[in-house]
Coordinates of C-alpha atoms and ligand atoms in Angstrom, one line a residue:
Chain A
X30 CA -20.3 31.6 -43.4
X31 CA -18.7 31.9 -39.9
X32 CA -15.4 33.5 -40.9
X33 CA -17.6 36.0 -42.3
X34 CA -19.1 36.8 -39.3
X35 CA -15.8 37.6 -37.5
X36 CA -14.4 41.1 -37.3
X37 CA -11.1 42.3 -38.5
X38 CA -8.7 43.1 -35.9
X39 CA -7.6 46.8 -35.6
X40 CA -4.5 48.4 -34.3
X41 CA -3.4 51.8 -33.6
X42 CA -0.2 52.8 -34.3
X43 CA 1.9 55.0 -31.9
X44 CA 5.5 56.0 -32.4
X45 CA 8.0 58.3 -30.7
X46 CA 10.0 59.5 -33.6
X47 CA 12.7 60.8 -30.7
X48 CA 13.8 57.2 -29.7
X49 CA 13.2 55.6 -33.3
X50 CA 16.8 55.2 -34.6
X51 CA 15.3 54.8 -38.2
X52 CA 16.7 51.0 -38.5
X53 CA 13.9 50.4 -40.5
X54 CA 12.6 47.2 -39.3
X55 CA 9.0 48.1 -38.7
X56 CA 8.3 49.4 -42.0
X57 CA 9.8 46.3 -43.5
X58 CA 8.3 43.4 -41.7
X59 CA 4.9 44.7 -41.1
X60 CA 2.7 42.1 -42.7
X61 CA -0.1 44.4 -44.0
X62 CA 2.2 47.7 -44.7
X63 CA 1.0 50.3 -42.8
X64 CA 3.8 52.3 -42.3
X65 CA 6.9 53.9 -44.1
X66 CA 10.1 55.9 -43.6
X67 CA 9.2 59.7 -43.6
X68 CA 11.2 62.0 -45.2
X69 CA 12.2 64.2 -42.3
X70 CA 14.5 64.4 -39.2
X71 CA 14.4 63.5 -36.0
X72 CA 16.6 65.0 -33.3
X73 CA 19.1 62.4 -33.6
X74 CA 19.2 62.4 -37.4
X75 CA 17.5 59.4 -38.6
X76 CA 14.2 59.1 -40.4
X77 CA 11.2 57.4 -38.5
X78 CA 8.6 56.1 -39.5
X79 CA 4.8 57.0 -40.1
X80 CA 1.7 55.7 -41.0
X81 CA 0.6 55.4 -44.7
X82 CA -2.2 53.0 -44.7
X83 CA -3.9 53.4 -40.9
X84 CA -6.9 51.6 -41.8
X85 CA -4.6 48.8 -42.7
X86 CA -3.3 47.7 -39.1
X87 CA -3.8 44.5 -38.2
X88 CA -3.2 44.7 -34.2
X89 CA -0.4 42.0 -34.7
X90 CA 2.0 43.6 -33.1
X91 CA 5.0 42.7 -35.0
X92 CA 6.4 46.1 -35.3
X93 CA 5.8 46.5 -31.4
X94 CA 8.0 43.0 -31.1
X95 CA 10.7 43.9 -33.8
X96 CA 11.4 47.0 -32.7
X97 CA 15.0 47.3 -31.0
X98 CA 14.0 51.2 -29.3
X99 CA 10.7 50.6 -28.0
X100 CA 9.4 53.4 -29.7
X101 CA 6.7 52.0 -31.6
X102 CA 3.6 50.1 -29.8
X103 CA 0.1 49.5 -30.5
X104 CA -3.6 49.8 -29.0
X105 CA -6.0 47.2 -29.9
X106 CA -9.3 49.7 -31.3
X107 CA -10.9 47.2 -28.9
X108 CA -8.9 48.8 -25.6
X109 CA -10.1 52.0 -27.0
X110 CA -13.8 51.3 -27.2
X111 CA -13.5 50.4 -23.2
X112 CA -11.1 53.3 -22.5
X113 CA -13.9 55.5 -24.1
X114 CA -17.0 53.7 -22.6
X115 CA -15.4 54.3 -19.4
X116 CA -14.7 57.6 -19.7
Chain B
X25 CA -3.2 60.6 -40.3
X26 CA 0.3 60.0 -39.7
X27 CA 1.8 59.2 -36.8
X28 CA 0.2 60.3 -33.6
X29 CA 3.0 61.3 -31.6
X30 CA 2.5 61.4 -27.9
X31 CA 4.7 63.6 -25.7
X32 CA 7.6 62.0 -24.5
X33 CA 6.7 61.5 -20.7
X34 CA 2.9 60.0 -22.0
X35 CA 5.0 57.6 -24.4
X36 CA 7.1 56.4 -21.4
X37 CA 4.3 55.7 -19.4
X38 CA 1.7 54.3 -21.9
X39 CA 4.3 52.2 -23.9
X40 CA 3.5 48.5 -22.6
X41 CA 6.9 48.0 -22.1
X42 CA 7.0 50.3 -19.1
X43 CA 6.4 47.6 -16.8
X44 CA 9.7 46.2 -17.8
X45 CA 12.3 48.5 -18.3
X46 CA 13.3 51.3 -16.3
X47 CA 12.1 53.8 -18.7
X48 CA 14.0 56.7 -16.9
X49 CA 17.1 55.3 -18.7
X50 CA 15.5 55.3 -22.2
X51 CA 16.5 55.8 -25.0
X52 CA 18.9 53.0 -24.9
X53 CA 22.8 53.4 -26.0
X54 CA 22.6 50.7 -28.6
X55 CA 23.3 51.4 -32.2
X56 CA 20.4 51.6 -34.8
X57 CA 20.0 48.4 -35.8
X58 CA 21.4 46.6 -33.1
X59 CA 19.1 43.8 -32.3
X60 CA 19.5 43.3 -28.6
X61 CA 16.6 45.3 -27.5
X62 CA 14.3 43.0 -30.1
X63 CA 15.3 40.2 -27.6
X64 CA 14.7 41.7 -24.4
X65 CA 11.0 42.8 -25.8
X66 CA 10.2 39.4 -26.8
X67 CA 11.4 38.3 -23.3
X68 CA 9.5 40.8 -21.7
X69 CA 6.8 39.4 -23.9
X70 CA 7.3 36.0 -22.6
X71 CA 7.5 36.6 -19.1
X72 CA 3.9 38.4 -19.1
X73 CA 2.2 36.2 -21.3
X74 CA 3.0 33.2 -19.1
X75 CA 1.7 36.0 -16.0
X76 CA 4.7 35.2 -13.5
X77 CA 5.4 37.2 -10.6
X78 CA 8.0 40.1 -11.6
X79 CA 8.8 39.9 -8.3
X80 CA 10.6 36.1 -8.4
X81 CA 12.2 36.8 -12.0
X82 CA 15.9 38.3 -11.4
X83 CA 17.9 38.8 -14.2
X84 CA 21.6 38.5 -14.7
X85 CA 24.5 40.0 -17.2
X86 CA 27.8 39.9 -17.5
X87 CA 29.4 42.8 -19.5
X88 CA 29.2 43.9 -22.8
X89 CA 26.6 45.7 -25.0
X90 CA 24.4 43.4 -24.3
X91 CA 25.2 42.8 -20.9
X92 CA 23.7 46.2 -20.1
X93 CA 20.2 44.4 -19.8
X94 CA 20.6 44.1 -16.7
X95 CA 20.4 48.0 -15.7
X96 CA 17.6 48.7 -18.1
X97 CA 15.4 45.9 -16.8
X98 CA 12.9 46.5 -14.6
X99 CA 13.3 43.4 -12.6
X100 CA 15.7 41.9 -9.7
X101 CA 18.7 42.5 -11.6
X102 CA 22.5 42.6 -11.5
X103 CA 25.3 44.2 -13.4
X104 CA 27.9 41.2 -13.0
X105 CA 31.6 41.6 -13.7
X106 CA 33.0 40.2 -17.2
X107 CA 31.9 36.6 -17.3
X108 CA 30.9 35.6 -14.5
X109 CA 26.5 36.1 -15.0
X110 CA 26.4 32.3 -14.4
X111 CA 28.0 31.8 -11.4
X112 CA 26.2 35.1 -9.8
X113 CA 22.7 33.4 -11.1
X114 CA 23.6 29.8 -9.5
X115 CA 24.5 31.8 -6.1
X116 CA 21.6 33.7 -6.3
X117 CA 19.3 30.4 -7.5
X118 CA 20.6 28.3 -4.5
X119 CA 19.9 30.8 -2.2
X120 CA 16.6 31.3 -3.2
X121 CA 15.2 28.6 -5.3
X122 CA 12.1 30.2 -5.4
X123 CA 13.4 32.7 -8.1
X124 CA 13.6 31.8 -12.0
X125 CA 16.9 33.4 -12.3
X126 CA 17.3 34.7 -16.2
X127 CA 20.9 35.3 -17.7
X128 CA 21.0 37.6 -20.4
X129 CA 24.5 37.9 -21.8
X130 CA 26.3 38.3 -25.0
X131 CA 28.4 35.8 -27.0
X132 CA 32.4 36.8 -25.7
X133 CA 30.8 37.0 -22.3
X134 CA 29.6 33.6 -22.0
X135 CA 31.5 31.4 -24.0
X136 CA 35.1 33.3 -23.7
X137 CA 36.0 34.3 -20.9
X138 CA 32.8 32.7 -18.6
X139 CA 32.8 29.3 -21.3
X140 CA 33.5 27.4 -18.0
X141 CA 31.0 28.6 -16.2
X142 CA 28.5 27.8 -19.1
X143 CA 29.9 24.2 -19.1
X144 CA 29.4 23.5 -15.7
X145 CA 26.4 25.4 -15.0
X146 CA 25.0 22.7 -18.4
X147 CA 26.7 19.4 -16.9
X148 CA 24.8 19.9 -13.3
X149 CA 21.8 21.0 -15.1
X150 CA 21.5 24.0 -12.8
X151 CA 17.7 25.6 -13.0
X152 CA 18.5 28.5 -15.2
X153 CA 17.5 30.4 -18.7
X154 CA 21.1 31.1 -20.5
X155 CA 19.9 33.9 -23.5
X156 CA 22.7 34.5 -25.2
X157 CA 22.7 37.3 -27.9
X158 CA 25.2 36.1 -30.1
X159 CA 26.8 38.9 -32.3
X160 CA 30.2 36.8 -33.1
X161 CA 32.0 40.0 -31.8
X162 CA 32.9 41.6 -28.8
X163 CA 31.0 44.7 -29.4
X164 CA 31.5 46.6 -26.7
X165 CA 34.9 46.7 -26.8
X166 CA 35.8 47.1 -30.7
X167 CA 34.7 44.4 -32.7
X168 CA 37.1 42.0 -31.5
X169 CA 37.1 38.2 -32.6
X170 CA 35.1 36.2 -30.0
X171 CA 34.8 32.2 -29.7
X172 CA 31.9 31.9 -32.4
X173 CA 33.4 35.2 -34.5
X174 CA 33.4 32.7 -38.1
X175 CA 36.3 31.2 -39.6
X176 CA 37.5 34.2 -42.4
X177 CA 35.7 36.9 -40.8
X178 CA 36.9 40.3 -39.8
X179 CA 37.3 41.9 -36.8
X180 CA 39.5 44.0 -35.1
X181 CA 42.0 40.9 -34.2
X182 CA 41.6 39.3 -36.8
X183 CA 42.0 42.3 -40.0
X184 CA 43.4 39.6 -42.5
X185 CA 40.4 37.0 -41.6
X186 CA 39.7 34.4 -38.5
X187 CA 41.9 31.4 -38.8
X188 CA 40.4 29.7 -36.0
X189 CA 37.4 27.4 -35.6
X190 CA 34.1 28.8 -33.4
X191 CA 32.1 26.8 -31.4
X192 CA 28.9 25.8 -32.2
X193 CA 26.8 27.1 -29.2
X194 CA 24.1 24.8 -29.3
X195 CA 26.4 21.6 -30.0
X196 CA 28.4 23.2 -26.8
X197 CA 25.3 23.4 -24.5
X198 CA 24.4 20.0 -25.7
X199 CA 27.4 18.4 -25.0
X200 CA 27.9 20.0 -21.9
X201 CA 24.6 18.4 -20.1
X202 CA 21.9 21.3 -21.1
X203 CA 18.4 19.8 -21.1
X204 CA 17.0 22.3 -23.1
X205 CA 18.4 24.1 -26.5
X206 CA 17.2 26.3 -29.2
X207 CA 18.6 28.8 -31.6
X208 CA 16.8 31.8 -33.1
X209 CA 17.7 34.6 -35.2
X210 CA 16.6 38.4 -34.0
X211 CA 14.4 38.2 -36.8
X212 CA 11.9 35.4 -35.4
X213 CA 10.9 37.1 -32.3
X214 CA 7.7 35.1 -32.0
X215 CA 9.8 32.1 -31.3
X216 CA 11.9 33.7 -29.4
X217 CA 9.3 34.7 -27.1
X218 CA 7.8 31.2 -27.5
X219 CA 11.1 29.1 -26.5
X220 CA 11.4 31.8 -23.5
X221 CA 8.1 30.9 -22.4
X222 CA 8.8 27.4 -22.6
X223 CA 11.7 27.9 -20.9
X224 CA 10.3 29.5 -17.8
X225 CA 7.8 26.8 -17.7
X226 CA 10.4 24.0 -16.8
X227 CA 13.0 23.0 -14.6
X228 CA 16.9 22.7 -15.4
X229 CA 19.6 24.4 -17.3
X230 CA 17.8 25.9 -20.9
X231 CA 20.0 27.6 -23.5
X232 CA 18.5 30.2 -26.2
X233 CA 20.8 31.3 -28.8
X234 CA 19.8 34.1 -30.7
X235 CA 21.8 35.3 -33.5
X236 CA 21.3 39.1 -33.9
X237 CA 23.1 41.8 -36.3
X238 CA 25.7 43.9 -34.1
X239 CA 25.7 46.6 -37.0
X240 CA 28.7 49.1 -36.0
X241 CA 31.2 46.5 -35.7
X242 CA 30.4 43.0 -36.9
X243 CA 28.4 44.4 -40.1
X244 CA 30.1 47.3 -41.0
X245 CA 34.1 44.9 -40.6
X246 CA 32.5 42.9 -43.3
X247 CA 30.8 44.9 -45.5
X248 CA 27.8 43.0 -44.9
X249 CA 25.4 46.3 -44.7
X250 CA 23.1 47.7 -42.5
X251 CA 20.7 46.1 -40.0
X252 CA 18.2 45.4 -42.3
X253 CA 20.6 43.5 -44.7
X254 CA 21.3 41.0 -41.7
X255 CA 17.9 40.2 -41.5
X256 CA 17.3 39.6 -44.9
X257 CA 20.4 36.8 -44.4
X258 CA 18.5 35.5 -41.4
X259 CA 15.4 35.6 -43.4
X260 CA 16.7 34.1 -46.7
X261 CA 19.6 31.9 -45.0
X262 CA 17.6 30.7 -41.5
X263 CA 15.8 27.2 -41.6
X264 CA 14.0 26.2 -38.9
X265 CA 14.9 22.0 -38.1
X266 CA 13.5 21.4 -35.0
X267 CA 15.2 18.4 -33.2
X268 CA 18.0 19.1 -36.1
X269 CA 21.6 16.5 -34.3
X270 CA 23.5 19.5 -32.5
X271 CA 27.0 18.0 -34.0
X272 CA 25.1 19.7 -37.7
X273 CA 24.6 23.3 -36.9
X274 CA 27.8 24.9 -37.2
X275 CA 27.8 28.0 -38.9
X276 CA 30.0 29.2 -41.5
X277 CA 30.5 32.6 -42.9
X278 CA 26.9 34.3 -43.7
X279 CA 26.6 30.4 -44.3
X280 CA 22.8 28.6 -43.7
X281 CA 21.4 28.7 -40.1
X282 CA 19.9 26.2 -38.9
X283 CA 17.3 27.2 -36.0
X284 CA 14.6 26.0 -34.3
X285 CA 14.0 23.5 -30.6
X286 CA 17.2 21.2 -31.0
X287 CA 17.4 19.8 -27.3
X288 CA 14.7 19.2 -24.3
X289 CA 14.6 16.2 -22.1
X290 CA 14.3 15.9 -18.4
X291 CA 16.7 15.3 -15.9
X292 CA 17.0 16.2 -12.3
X293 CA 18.1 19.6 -11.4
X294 CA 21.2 20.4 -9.6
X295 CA 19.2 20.5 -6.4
X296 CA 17.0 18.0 -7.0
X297 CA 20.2 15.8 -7.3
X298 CA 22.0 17.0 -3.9
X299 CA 18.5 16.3 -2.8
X300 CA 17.9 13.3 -3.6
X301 CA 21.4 11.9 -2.7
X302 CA 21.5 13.5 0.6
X303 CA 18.7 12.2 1.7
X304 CA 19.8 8.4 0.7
X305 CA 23.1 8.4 2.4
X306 CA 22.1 10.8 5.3
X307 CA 18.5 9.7 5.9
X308 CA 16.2 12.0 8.1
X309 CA 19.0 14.2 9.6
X310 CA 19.5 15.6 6.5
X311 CA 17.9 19.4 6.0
X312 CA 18.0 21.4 3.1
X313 CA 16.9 25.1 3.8
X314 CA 15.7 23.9 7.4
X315 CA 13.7 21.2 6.5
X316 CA 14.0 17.4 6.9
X317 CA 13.2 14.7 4.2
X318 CA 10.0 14.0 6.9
X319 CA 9.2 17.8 7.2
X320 CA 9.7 18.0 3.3
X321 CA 7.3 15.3 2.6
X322 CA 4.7 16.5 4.9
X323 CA 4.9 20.0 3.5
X324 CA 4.9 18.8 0.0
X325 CA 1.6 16.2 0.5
X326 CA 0.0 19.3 2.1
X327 CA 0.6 21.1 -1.0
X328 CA -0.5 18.1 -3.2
X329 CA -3.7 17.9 -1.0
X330 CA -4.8 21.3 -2.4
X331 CA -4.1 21.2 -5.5
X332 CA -6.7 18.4 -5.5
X333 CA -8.9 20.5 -3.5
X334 CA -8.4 23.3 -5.7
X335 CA -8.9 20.8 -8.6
X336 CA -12.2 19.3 -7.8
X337 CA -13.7 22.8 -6.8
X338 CA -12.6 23.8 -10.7
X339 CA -14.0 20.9 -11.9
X340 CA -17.2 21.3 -10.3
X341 CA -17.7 24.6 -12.3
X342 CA -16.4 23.1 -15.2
X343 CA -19.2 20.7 -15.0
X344 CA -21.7 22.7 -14.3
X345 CA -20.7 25.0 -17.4
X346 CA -20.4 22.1 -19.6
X347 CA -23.9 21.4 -19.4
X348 CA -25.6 23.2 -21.8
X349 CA -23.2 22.2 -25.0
X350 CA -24.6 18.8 -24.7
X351 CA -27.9 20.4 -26.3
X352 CA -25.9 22.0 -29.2
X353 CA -23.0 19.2 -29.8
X354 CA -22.5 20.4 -33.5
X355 CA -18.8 20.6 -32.8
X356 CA -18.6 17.1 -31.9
Ligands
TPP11 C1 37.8 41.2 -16.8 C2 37.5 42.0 -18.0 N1 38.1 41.8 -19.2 C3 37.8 42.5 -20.3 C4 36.9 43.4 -20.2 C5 36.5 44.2 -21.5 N2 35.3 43.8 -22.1 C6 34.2 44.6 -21.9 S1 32.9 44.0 -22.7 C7 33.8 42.8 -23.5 C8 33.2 41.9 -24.5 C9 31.8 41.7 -24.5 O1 31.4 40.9 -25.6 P1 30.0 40.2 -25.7 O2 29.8 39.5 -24.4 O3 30.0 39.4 -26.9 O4 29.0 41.4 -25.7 P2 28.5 42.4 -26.9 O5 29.1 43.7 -26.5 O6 28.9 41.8 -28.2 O7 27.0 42.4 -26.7 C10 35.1 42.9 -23.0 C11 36.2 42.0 -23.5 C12 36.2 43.7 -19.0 N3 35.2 44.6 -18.9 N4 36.5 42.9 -17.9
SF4_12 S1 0.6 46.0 -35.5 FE1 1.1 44.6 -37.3 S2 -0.2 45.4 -38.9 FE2 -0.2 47.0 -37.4 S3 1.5 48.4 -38.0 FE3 2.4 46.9 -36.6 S4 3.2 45.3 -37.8 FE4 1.8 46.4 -39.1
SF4_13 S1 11.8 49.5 -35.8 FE1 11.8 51.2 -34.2 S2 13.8 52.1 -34.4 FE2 13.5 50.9 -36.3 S3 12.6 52.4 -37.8 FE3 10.9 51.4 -36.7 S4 10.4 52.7 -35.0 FE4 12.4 53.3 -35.7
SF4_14 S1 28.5 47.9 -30.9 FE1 27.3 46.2 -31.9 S2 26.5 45.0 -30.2 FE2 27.1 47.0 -29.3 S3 25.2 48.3 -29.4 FE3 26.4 48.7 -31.3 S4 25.5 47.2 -32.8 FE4 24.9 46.5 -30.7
MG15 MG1 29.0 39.8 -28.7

């Protein structure tokens, strides 16, 4: 089957948990649920968020998009391979 | 597992939206929640996804919460004073029409006490992109009422409920002569970045509304919730009816909102207009940034000329490339 053949997409979450102000967007409106509000503090008081299901990112990008702090953004595991081949 | 935090001064530098905010000024002062800096990510979003040159985008806000855009982008960008973004971007358009000139302004900005300016810039369709983050309050300043605050909500003028009747933004920008109009809510910022693309793709006066949650004030006056509770209204109450008759999409208190591409035709451009007639009445005297309708035609055949050059070199290669489907053809 040719869908078959084709490769999941895979993301890599990053977050600064200094900048997040814990709105909760990300975790909410991320298609495939990868993340969720931790239990502890930042600086600021609010609780950002973390990964839960890793392997589940997608690479869409949502969170990245929704995210009113920029402090969330992701690397395709593709840019990854080349930043590593090159290396 | 969990999150892999970089240090701060790696996250400022590896975060992709580095090449479009001054990140020495992060974090931000907006409230959590607040979704102006969804907006100016999808626009960022927009602008490299369509590859322009940063270097002929300038943006332009009047004041306000949202009007601080301006001084965290890392573009061509200025600070104007309260309602006057439009008249600042026309000036700075005319003067060099090379520039897509972006304002980025909030709702009391624009349409209270710079509404003229919005009109006028619309009638004379006047080559700009008009984002307006509409919050239906002046947050900056308290929570007042603003021109599109609802009729019966709160705010700081208006404790016992809004008597008055709002304007409809995109029936506004319709009426006044806009050629292009759509309305979003924070919540859909993959259209948001698609209508900003489409908007930096073509000429005259565009409009984007987008209806995002000012949380501190707006919100919190009504006892509507937190950040996330707006979008759940956007995401439960929001229908997108592209094309949808501007005179339809009022909207009432956390009543339905209608979103989606309401408005885009073509019509000459402000300078395309004063062109155009001045070279009628006037004839070949006439000059427009130094150049004669002669010297204008010359310059814009030579231009014509290669593109077609550039055009039959492509297709050559395309040719050439297209070659060796014709042996599989099980697409066809
Ligand atoms: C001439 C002048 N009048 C009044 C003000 C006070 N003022 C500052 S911001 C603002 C309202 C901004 O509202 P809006 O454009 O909706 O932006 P928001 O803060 O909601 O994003 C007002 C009235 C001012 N700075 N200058
Ligand atoms: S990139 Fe998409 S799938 Fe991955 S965490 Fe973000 S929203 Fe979820
Ligand atoms: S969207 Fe951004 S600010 Fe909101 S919880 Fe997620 S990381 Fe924090
Ligand atoms: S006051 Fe309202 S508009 Fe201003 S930053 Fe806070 S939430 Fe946003
Ligand atoms: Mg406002």
């Amino acid at each position: 089957m040719f869908f078959g053949k084709l490769k999941k997409a895979h993301g890599k979450v990053i977050i600064n948990p200094n900048w997040c102000k814990g709105c909760g967007y990300c975790v909410k409106y991320c298609p495939t649920d990868v993340l969720e509000m931790s239990k502890g503090y930042n600086a600021k008081g609010y609780h950002p968020p973390q990964v839960k299901a890793a392997a589940d990112c997608r690479d869409c990008k949502f969170c990245e998009l929704i995210c009113p702090e920029f402090a969330i953004y992701v690397t395709s595991d593709k840019e990854e391979e080349q930043a590593s081949a090159s290396a | 597992m969990s999150s892999c935090a970089p240090n701060d001064a790696q996250f400022r530098i590896q975060n992709p939206m580095a090449e479009f905010l001054r990140m020495e000024r992060m974090p931000h002062i907006w409230c959590p929640g607040c979704g102006i800096g969804s907006v100016v990510t999808s626009m960022a979003e927009a602008i490299k996804n369509g590859g322009h040159d940063m270097d002929k985008i300038a943006v332009v806000s009047g004041i306000g919460c949202t009007g601080r855009v301006a001084g965290y982008v890392k573009f061509d960008s200025f600070h104007t004073t309260h309602g006057r973004a439009i008249p600042f971007a026309t000036g700075l358009k005319l003067a060099n029409p090379e520039l897509k000139v972006i304002v980025f302004s909030g709702d009391g900005d624009l349409f209270s006490i710079g509404g003229n300016h919005f009109i006028h810039a619309a009638r004379r369709n006047m080559d700009l992109l008009v984002i307006c983050v509409n919050n239906f309050t002046y947050g900056m300043t308290g929570g007042q009422m603003t021109p599109t605050t609802p009729t019966t909500a709160n705010a700081s003028t208006t404790p016992y409920g809004n008597y008055e009747y709002p304007f409809s933004l995109p029936f506004l920008a319709d009426a006044a002569g806009a050629t292009y109009v759509a309305r979003w809510t924070s919540l859909n910022a993959r259209n948001i970045t698609d209508s900003i693309s489409e908007a930096l793709n073509r000429k005259g006066f565009s409009f984007i509304e987008v209806i995002t949650p000012c949380t501190t004030l707006y919100q919190r006056r009504n006892r509507l919730g937190d950040g996330i509770d707006a979008m759940q209204y956007y995401h439960d109450d929001a229908d997108i009816q592209h094309g949808a008759d501007t005179r339809t999409v009022d909207i009432g208190f956390q009543g339905k909102l209608k979103t989606g591409k309401f408005v885009d035709r073509q019509k000459p451009t402000y300078l395309d207009a004063v062109n155009t007639h001045y070279a009628n009445v006037i004839g070949d005297d006439y000059q427009l940034y130094g150049k004669t309708p002669p010297e204008k035609q010359a310059e814009e055949e030579a231009k014509r000329a290669a593109a077609a050059a550039a055009e039959q070199a492509d297709g050559l290669e395309a040719e050439y490339i297209d070659e060796p489907a014709e042996c599989g053809g099980d697409d066809a």
